[in-house]
Amino acid sequence: MRFRSATALVLFVGAATLLLAGSTATAYPEPSLIGRAWQLSFRYSKPRVITIRGLDNRQRWYWYMSYTVINNSNAEQFFVPEVTVATDRGDMITAGSGVLGGAFSAIKKEIGDPLLENPAQVSGRILIGKDHAKASVVIWPAFSKDIDQLTLFVAGLSGEKQAISHPLTGEEIVLRKSLMLSFDTPGTPHSPQQHQVKLRSKQWVMR
């Protein structure tokens, strides 16, 4: 899916796509300062680029970000990651969409971690403690445009939710606490491997 205007992208990145456009009187929900819900520890690498040749012999570029998630809560949890990627040029995609079947194997080989789990199979129970940590990777196709910033929204790391009413329709919307990671990625679409990735900001949001 692609945004049709820069305004729409700003609303999305601000995690207010549906609500703020219709109401200035209602404050947008923020995560609780006192964590009452469970939350998983999330360690991640900077996004990197890899090239993979498909069965049609065409070369394709992909971004990937490896991560480790640890359950330091007081109970077993069910981990279901969902990552949305947005760019400063108006692109938005759900990680995993449009990815070749052999992409994970190539990335796993490049990383060199035999315990790395396939993102299509990583969802499931996560027991307490670092000995039961899950390691996987987020993968998405490289964008054709010249991008200078990537923003990732990582959902599934917390049990915190808030139900609110849409200011225009009154429909109930359930927001989830998500980790928002913004990276500067100066470079060109012709040589995506030359992108110099730098973390711009990291914060928890409701979306």
PDB file of C-alpha atoms in Angstrom:
ATOM      1  CA  MET A   1       0.000   0.000   0.000  1.00  0.00           C
ATOM      2  CA  ARG A   2       1.259   3.492  -0.811  1.00  0.00           C
ATOM      3  CA  PHE A   3       0.317   6.867   0.663  1.00  0.00           C
ATOM      4  CA  ARG A   4      -1.171   9.301  -1.848  1.00  0.00           C
ATOM      5  CA  SER A   5       0.142  12.420  -0.128  1.00  0.00           C
ATOM      6  CA  ALA A   6       2.906  13.606   2.177  1.00  0.00           C
ATOM      7  CA  THR A   7       0.241  14.618   4.711  1.00  0.00           C
ATOM      8  CA  ALA A   8      -0.995  11.046   4.936  1.00  0.00           C
ATOM      9  CA  LEU A   9       2.538   9.810   5.582  1.00  0.00           C
ATOM     10  CA  VAL A  10       3.072  12.328   8.372  1.00  0.00           C
ATOM     11  CA  LEU A  11      -0.159  11.218  10.028  1.00  0.00           C
ATOM     12  CA  PHE A  12       0.906   7.584   9.794  1.00  0.00           C
ATOM     13  CA  VAL A  13       4.408   8.111  11.132  1.00  0.00           C
ATOM     14  CA  GLY A  14       2.893  10.100  13.972  1.00  0.00           C
ATOM     15  CA  ALA A  15       0.660   7.105  14.680  1.00  0.00           C
ATOM     16  CA  ALA A  16      -2.467   9.196  14.228  1.00  0.00           C
ATOM     17  CA  THR A  17      -3.650   8.150  10.800  1.00  0.00           C
ATOM     18  CA  LEU A  18      -7.271   7.641  11.726  1.00  0.00           C
ATOM     19  CA  LEU A  19      -7.873   9.968  14.604  1.00  0.00           C
ATOM     20  CA  LEU A  20      -6.111  13.283  14.597  1.00  0.00           C
ATOM     21  CA  ALA A  21      -7.370  14.299  11.173  1.00  0.00           C
ATOM     22  CA  GLY A  22     -10.890  14.543  12.523  1.00  0.00           C
ATOM     23  CA  SER A  23     -10.491  15.954  16.015  1.00  0.00           C
ATOM     24  CA  THR A  24      -8.233  18.454  17.703  1.00  0.00           C
ATOM     25  CA  ALA A  25     -10.045  18.290  21.014  1.00  0.00           C
ATOM     26  CA  THR A  26      -9.189  14.676  21.779  1.00  0.00           C
ATOM     27  CA  ALA A  27      -5.614  13.925  22.844  1.00  0.00           C
ATOM     28  CA  TYR A  28      -4.110  10.926  21.108  1.00  0.00           C
ATOM     29  CA  PRO A  29      -3.435   8.029  23.534  1.00  0.00           C
ATOM     30  CA  GLU A  30       0.111   7.426  24.712  1.00  0.00           C
ATOM     31  CA  PRO A  31       1.640   4.341  26.358  1.00  0.00           C
ATOM     32  CA  SER A  32       1.304   4.123  30.126  1.00  0.00           C
ATOM     33  CA  LEU A  33       4.226   5.570  32.079  1.00  0.00           C
ATOM     34  CA  ILE A  34       3.789   2.801  34.635  1.00  0.00           C
ATOM     35  CA  GLY A  35       3.951  -0.500  32.791  1.00  0.00           C
ATOM     36  CA  ARG A  36       1.059  -2.669  33.947  1.00  0.00           C
ATOM     37  CA  ALA A  37       1.005  -5.021  30.978  1.00  0.00           C
ATOM     38  CA  TRP A  38       3.665  -7.535  30.018  1.00  0.00           C
ATOM     39  CA  GLN A  39       6.440  -6.374  27.709  1.00  0.00           C
ATOM     40  CA  LEU A  40       9.183  -8.291  25.918  1.00  0.00           C
ATOM     41  CA  SER A  41      12.797  -7.156  25.656  1.00  0.00           C
ATOM     42  CA  PHE A  42      13.689  -6.381  22.030  1.00  0.00           C
ATOM     43  CA  ARG A  43      17.270  -6.139  20.787  1.00  0.00           C
ATOM     44  CA  TYR A  44      17.859  -5.316  17.146  1.00  0.00           C
ATOM     45  CA  SER A  45      20.552  -4.564  14.585  1.00  0.00           C
ATOM     46  CA  LYS A  46      20.613  -1.686  12.132  1.00  0.00           C
ATOM     47  CA  PRO A  47      18.758  -2.461   8.898  1.00  0.00           C
ATOM     48  CA  ARG A  48      21.007  -3.797   6.143  1.00  0.00           C
ATOM     49  CA  VAL A  49      20.640  -4.522   2.424  1.00  0.00           C
ATOM     50  CA  ILE A  50      21.223  -7.805   0.620  1.00  0.00           C
ATOM     51  CA  THR A  51      20.925  -8.796  -3.049  1.00  0.00           C
ATOM     52  CA  ILE A  52      19.314 -12.114  -3.998  1.00  0.00           C
ATOM     53  CA  ARG A  53      18.995 -13.696  -7.434  1.00  0.00           C
ATOM     54  CA  GLY A  54      15.650 -15.390  -8.099  1.00  0.00           C
ATOM     55  CA  LEU A  55      14.787 -18.427 -10.212  1.00  0.00           C
ATOM     56  CA  ASP A  56      14.262 -16.078 -13.151  1.00  0.00           C
ATOM     57  CA  ASN A  57      17.907 -14.987 -12.729  1.00  0.00           C
ATOM     58  CA  ARG A  58      16.814 -11.449 -11.868  1.00  0.00           C
ATOM     59  CA  GLN A  59      18.671  -9.669  -9.077  1.00  0.00           C
ATOM     60  CA  ARG A  60      16.493  -8.300  -6.274  1.00  0.00           C
ATOM     61  CA  TRP A  61      17.385  -6.106  -3.324  1.00  0.00           C
ATOM     62  CA  TYR A  62      15.989  -6.566   0.177  1.00  0.00           C
ATOM     63  CA  TRP A  63      16.299  -4.782   3.487  1.00  0.00           C
ATOM     64  CA  TYR A  64      16.542  -6.872   6.642  1.00  0.00           C
ATOM     65  CA  MET A  65      16.882  -6.254  10.368  1.00  0.00           C
ATOM     66  CA  SER A  66      17.843  -9.070  12.721  1.00  0.00           C
ATOM     67  CA  TYR A  67      16.506  -9.106  16.270  1.00  0.00           C
ATOM     68  CA  THR A  68      16.337 -11.069  19.509  1.00  0.00           C
ATOM     69  CA  VAL A  69      13.298 -11.031  21.774  1.00  0.00           C
ATOM     70  CA  ILE A  70      13.449 -12.098  25.439  1.00  0.00           C
ATOM     71  CA  ASN A  71      10.587 -12.695  27.835  1.00  0.00           C
ATOM     72  CA  ASN A  72      11.535 -11.054  31.130  1.00  0.00           C
ATOM     73  CA  SER A  73       7.951 -10.907  32.385  1.00  0.00           C
ATOM     74  CA  ASN A  74       6.611 -13.129  35.148  1.00  0.00           C
ATOM     75  CA  ALA A  75       4.686 -15.472  32.864  1.00  0.00           C
ATOM     76  CA  GLU A  76       4.868 -17.300  29.562  1.00  0.00           C
ATOM     77  CA  GLN A  77       3.697 -15.107  26.664  1.00  0.00           C
ATOM     78  CA  PHE A  78       2.569 -15.618  23.072  1.00  0.00           C
ATOM     79  CA  PHE A  79       4.788 -13.750  20.629  1.00  0.00           C
ATOM     80  CA  VAL A  80       3.232 -12.652  17.319  1.00  0.00           C
ATOM     81  CA  PRO A  81       5.417  -9.980  15.682  1.00  0.00           C
ATOM     82  CA  GLU A  82       3.956  -7.572  13.138  1.00  0.00           C
ATOM     83  CA  VAL A  83       6.223  -4.966  11.547  1.00  0.00           C
ATOM     84  CA  THR A  84       5.142  -2.092   9.297  1.00  0.00           C
ATOM     85  CA  VAL A  85       7.753  -0.118   7.346  1.00  0.00           C
ATOM     86  CA  ALA A  86       7.220   3.471   6.122  1.00  0.00           C
ATOM     87  CA  THR A  87       9.544   5.816   4.232  1.00  0.00           C
ATOM     88  CA  ASP A  88       9.909   9.558   3.830  1.00  0.00           C
ATOM     89  CA  ARG A  89       8.831   9.162   0.192  1.00  0.00           C
ATOM     90  CA  GLY A  90       5.361   7.896   1.013  1.00  0.00           C
ATOM     91  CA  ASP A  91       5.821   4.119   0.796  1.00  0.00           C
ATOM     92  CA  MET A  92       4.338   1.766   3.369  1.00  0.00           C
ATOM     93  CA  ILE A  93       4.624  -2.019   3.481  1.00  0.00           C
ATOM     94  CA  THR A  94       4.102  -4.873   5.918  1.00  0.00           C
ATOM     95  CA  ALA A  95       7.385  -6.711   6.434  1.00  0.00           C
ATOM     96  CA  GLY A  96       7.391 -10.084   4.710  1.00  0.00           C
ATOM     97  CA  SER A  97       5.203  -8.958   1.808  1.00  0.00           C
ATOM     98  CA  GLY A  98       6.680  -9.479  -1.658  1.00  0.00           C
ATOM     99  CA  VAL A  99       9.702 -11.410  -0.360  1.00  0.00           C
ATOM    100  CA  LEU A 100      11.186 -14.331  -2.314  1.00  0.00           C
ATOM    101  CA  GLY A 101      11.051 -17.725  -0.645  1.00  0.00           C
ATOM    102  CA  GLY A 102      14.844 -18.052  -0.636  1.00  0.00           C
ATOM    103  CA  ALA A 103      15.490 -14.659   0.948  1.00  0.00           C
ATOM    104  CA  PHE A 104      15.567 -15.918   4.530  1.00  0.00           C
ATOM    105  CA  SER A 105      18.062 -18.703   3.770  1.00  0.00           C
ATOM    106  CA  ALA A 106      20.414 -16.217   2.106  1.00  0.00           C
ATOM    107  CA  ILE A 107      20.132 -13.783   5.014  1.00  0.00           C
ATOM    108  CA  LYS A 108      20.626 -16.545   7.592  1.00  0.00           C
ATOM    109  CA  LYS A 109      23.796 -17.607   5.784  1.00  0.00           C
ATOM    110  CA  GLU A 110      25.077 -14.021   5.693  1.00  0.00           C
ATOM    111  CA  ILE A 111      24.371 -13.471   9.405  1.00  0.00           C
ATOM    112  CA  GLY A 112      25.878 -16.827  10.335  1.00  0.00           C
ATOM    113  CA  ASP A 113      23.464 -17.639  13.166  1.00  0.00           C
ATOM    114  CA  PRO A 114      22.284 -21.278  13.005  1.00  0.00           C
ATOM    115  CA  LEU A 115      19.563 -20.555  15.595  1.00  0.00           C
ATOM    116  CA  LEU A 116      17.943 -17.780  13.547  1.00  0.00           C
ATOM    117  CA  GLU A 117      14.249 -18.609  13.089  1.00  0.00           C
ATOM    118  CA  ASN A 118      12.302 -18.094   9.895  1.00  0.00           C
ATOM    119  CA  PRO A 119      10.032 -15.024  10.342  1.00  0.00           C
ATOM    120  CA  ALA A 120       7.145 -17.079   8.950  1.00  0.00           C
ATOM    121  CA  GLN A 121       7.553 -19.566  11.815  1.00  0.00           C
ATOM    122  CA  VAL A 122       8.766 -17.467  14.752  1.00  0.00           C
ATOM    123  CA  SER A 123       5.299 -16.770  16.193  1.00  0.00           C
ATOM    124  CA  GLY A 124       4.396 -18.859  19.213  1.00  0.00           C
ATOM    125  CA  ARG A 125       4.965 -19.361  22.912  1.00  0.00           C
ATOM    126  CA  ILE A 126       7.959 -17.657  24.464  1.00  0.00           C
ATOM    127  CA  LEU A 127       9.068 -18.938  27.853  1.00  0.00           C
ATOM    128  CA  ILE A 128      10.618 -16.831  30.602  1.00  0.00           C
ATOM    129  CA  GLY A 129      14.321 -15.995  30.554  1.00  0.00           C
ATOM    130  CA  LYS A 130      17.154 -15.390  28.123  1.00  0.00           C
ATOM    131  CA  ASP A 131      17.691 -19.127  27.660  1.00  0.00           C
ATOM    132  CA  HIS A 132      14.365 -19.179  25.804  1.00  0.00           C
ATOM    133  CA  ALA A 133      14.999 -16.092  23.667  1.00  0.00           C
ATOM    134  CA  LYS A 134      13.824 -16.070  20.057  1.00  0.00           C
ATOM    135  CA  ALA A 135      16.054 -14.727  17.275  1.00  0.00           C
ATOM    136  CA  SER A 136      14.668 -13.887  13.859  1.00  0.00           C
ATOM    137  CA  VAL A 137      14.776 -11.254  11.143  1.00  0.00           C
ATOM    138  CA  VAL A 138      12.466  -8.675   9.565  1.00  0.00           C
ATOM    139  CA  ILE A 139      12.622  -8.654   5.731  1.00  0.00           C
ATOM    140  CA  TRP A 140      11.104  -6.290   3.169  1.00  0.00           C
ATOM    141  CA  PRO A 141      11.812  -5.385  -0.488  1.00  0.00           C
ATOM    142  CA  ALA A 142      14.086  -2.421  -1.206  1.00  0.00           C
ATOM    143  CA  PHE A 143      12.150   0.590  -2.471  1.00  0.00           C
ATOM    144  CA  SER A 144      12.712   1.877  -6.006  1.00  0.00           C
ATOM    145  CA  LYS A 145      12.748   5.505  -4.880  1.00  0.00           C
ATOM    146  CA  ASP A 146      15.623   7.396  -3.301  1.00  0.00           C
ATOM    147  CA  ILE A 147      14.768   7.250   0.411  1.00  0.00           C
ATOM    148  CA  ASP A 148      16.464   9.098   3.230  1.00  0.00           C
ATOM    149  CA  GLN A 149      14.492   7.778   6.183  1.00  0.00           C
ATOM    150  CA  LEU A 150      12.912   4.478   7.258  1.00  0.00           C
ATOM    151  CA  THR A 151      10.427   4.137  10.106  1.00  0.00           C
ATOM    152  CA  LEU A 152       9.563   0.718  11.526  1.00  0.00           C
ATOM    153  CA  PHE A 153       6.581   0.043  13.784  1.00  0.00           C
ATOM    154  CA  VAL A 154       7.077  -3.207  15.721  1.00  0.00           C
ATOM    155  CA  ALA A 155       3.899  -4.618  17.271  1.00  0.00           C
ATOM    156  CA  GLY A 156       3.580  -7.767  19.373  1.00  0.00           C
ATOM    157  CA  LEU A 157       6.115  -6.797  22.044  1.00  0.00           C
ATOM    158  CA  SER A 158       3.612  -5.668  24.677  1.00  0.00           C
ATOM    159  CA  GLY A 159       0.220  -6.645  26.036  1.00  0.00           C
ATOM    160  CA  GLU A 160      -0.818  -3.008  26.483  1.00  0.00           C
ATOM    161  CA  LYS A 161      -3.900  -2.037  24.473  1.00  0.00           C
ATOM    162  CA  GLN A 162      -6.374   0.825  24.455  1.00  0.00           C
ATOM    163  CA  ALA A 163      -9.856   0.852  22.951  1.00  0.00           C
ATOM    164  CA  ILE A 164     -10.984   4.240  21.653  1.00  0.00           C
ATOM    165  CA  SER A 165     -13.764   5.584  19.436  1.00  0.00           C
ATOM    166  CA  HIS A 166     -13.073   6.957  15.983  1.00  0.00           C
ATOM    167  CA  PRO A 167     -13.876  10.702  16.155  1.00  0.00           C
ATOM    168  CA  LEU A 168     -15.741  10.617  12.829  1.00  0.00           C
ATOM    169  CA  THR A 169     -17.515   7.252  12.714  1.00  0.00           C
ATOM    170  CA  GLY A 170     -17.716   6.312  16.395  1.00  0.00           C
ATOM    171  CA  GLU A 171     -16.329   2.882  15.509  1.00  0.00           C
ATOM    172  CA  GLU A 172     -14.259   1.231  18.233  1.00  0.00           C
ATOM    173  CA  ILE A 173     -10.557   0.978  17.440  1.00  0.00           C
ATOM    174  CA  VAL A 174      -8.076  -1.076  19.452  1.00  0.00           C
ATOM    175  CA  LEU A 175      -4.599   0.456  19.610  1.00  0.00           C
ATOM    176  CA  ARG A 176      -1.544  -1.603  20.549  1.00  0.00           C
ATOM    177  CA  LYS A 177       1.644  -0.439  22.180  1.00  0.00           C
ATOM    178  CA  SER A 178       4.290  -0.590  19.443  1.00  0.00           C
ATOM    179  CA  LEU A 179       7.985   0.238  19.223  1.00  0.00           C
ATOM    180  CA  MET A 180       8.712   2.963  16.649  1.00  0.00           C
ATOM    181  CA  LEU A 181      12.255   2.962  15.229  1.00  0.00           C
ATOM    182  CA  SER A 182      13.308   5.722  12.827  1.00  0.00           C
ATOM    183  CA  PHE A 183      16.532   5.454  10.815  1.00  0.00           C
ATOM    184  CA  ASP A 184      18.333   7.908   8.548  1.00  0.00           C
ATOM    185  CA  THR A 185      19.283   6.111   5.314  1.00  0.00           C
ATOM    186  CA  PRO A 186      21.115   8.485   2.957  1.00  0.00           C
ATOM    187  CA  GLY A 187      22.001   6.806  -0.317  1.00  0.00           C
ATOM    188  CA  THR A 188      20.592   6.031  -3.760  1.00  0.00           C
ATOM    189  CA  PRO A 189      18.178   3.382  -5.101  1.00  0.00           C
ATOM    190  CA  HIS A 190      20.785   2.431  -7.732  1.00  0.00           C
ATOM    191  CA  SER A 191      23.275   1.318  -5.057  1.00  0.00           C
ATOM    192  CA  PRO A 192      21.148   0.458  -1.989  1.00  0.00           C
ATOM    193  CA  GLN A 193      24.072  -1.361  -0.385  1.00  0.00           C
ATOM    194  CA  GLN A 194      25.721   2.050   0.038  1.00  0.00           C
ATOM    195  CA  HIS A 195      23.039   3.341   2.413  1.00  0.00           C
ATOM    196  CA  GLN A 196      24.670   4.578   5.645  1.00  0.00           C
ATOM    197  CA  VAL A 197      22.084   3.664   8.272  1.00  0.00           C
ATOM    198  CA  LYS A 198      21.881   5.642  11.512  1.00  0.00           C
ATOM    199  CA  LEU A 199      19.269   5.442  14.270  1.00  0.00           C
ATOM    200  CA  ARG A 200      17.354   8.723  14.460  1.00  0.00           C
ATOM    201  CA  SER A 201      14.858   7.971  17.239  1.00  0.00           C
ATOM    202  CA  LYS A 202      13.317   5.186  19.280  1.00  0.00           C
ATOM    203  CA  GLN A 203      10.053   5.444  21.208  1.00  0.00           C
ATOM    204  CA  TRP A 204       6.929   3.576  22.225  1.00  0.00           C
ATOM    205  CA  VAL A 205       3.646   4.643  20.624  1.00  0.00           C
ATOM    206  CA  MET A 206       0.024   3.502  20.490  1.00  0.00           C
ATOM    207  CA  ARG A 207      -1.208   2.613  17.004  1.00  0.00           C
TER     208      ARG A 207
END
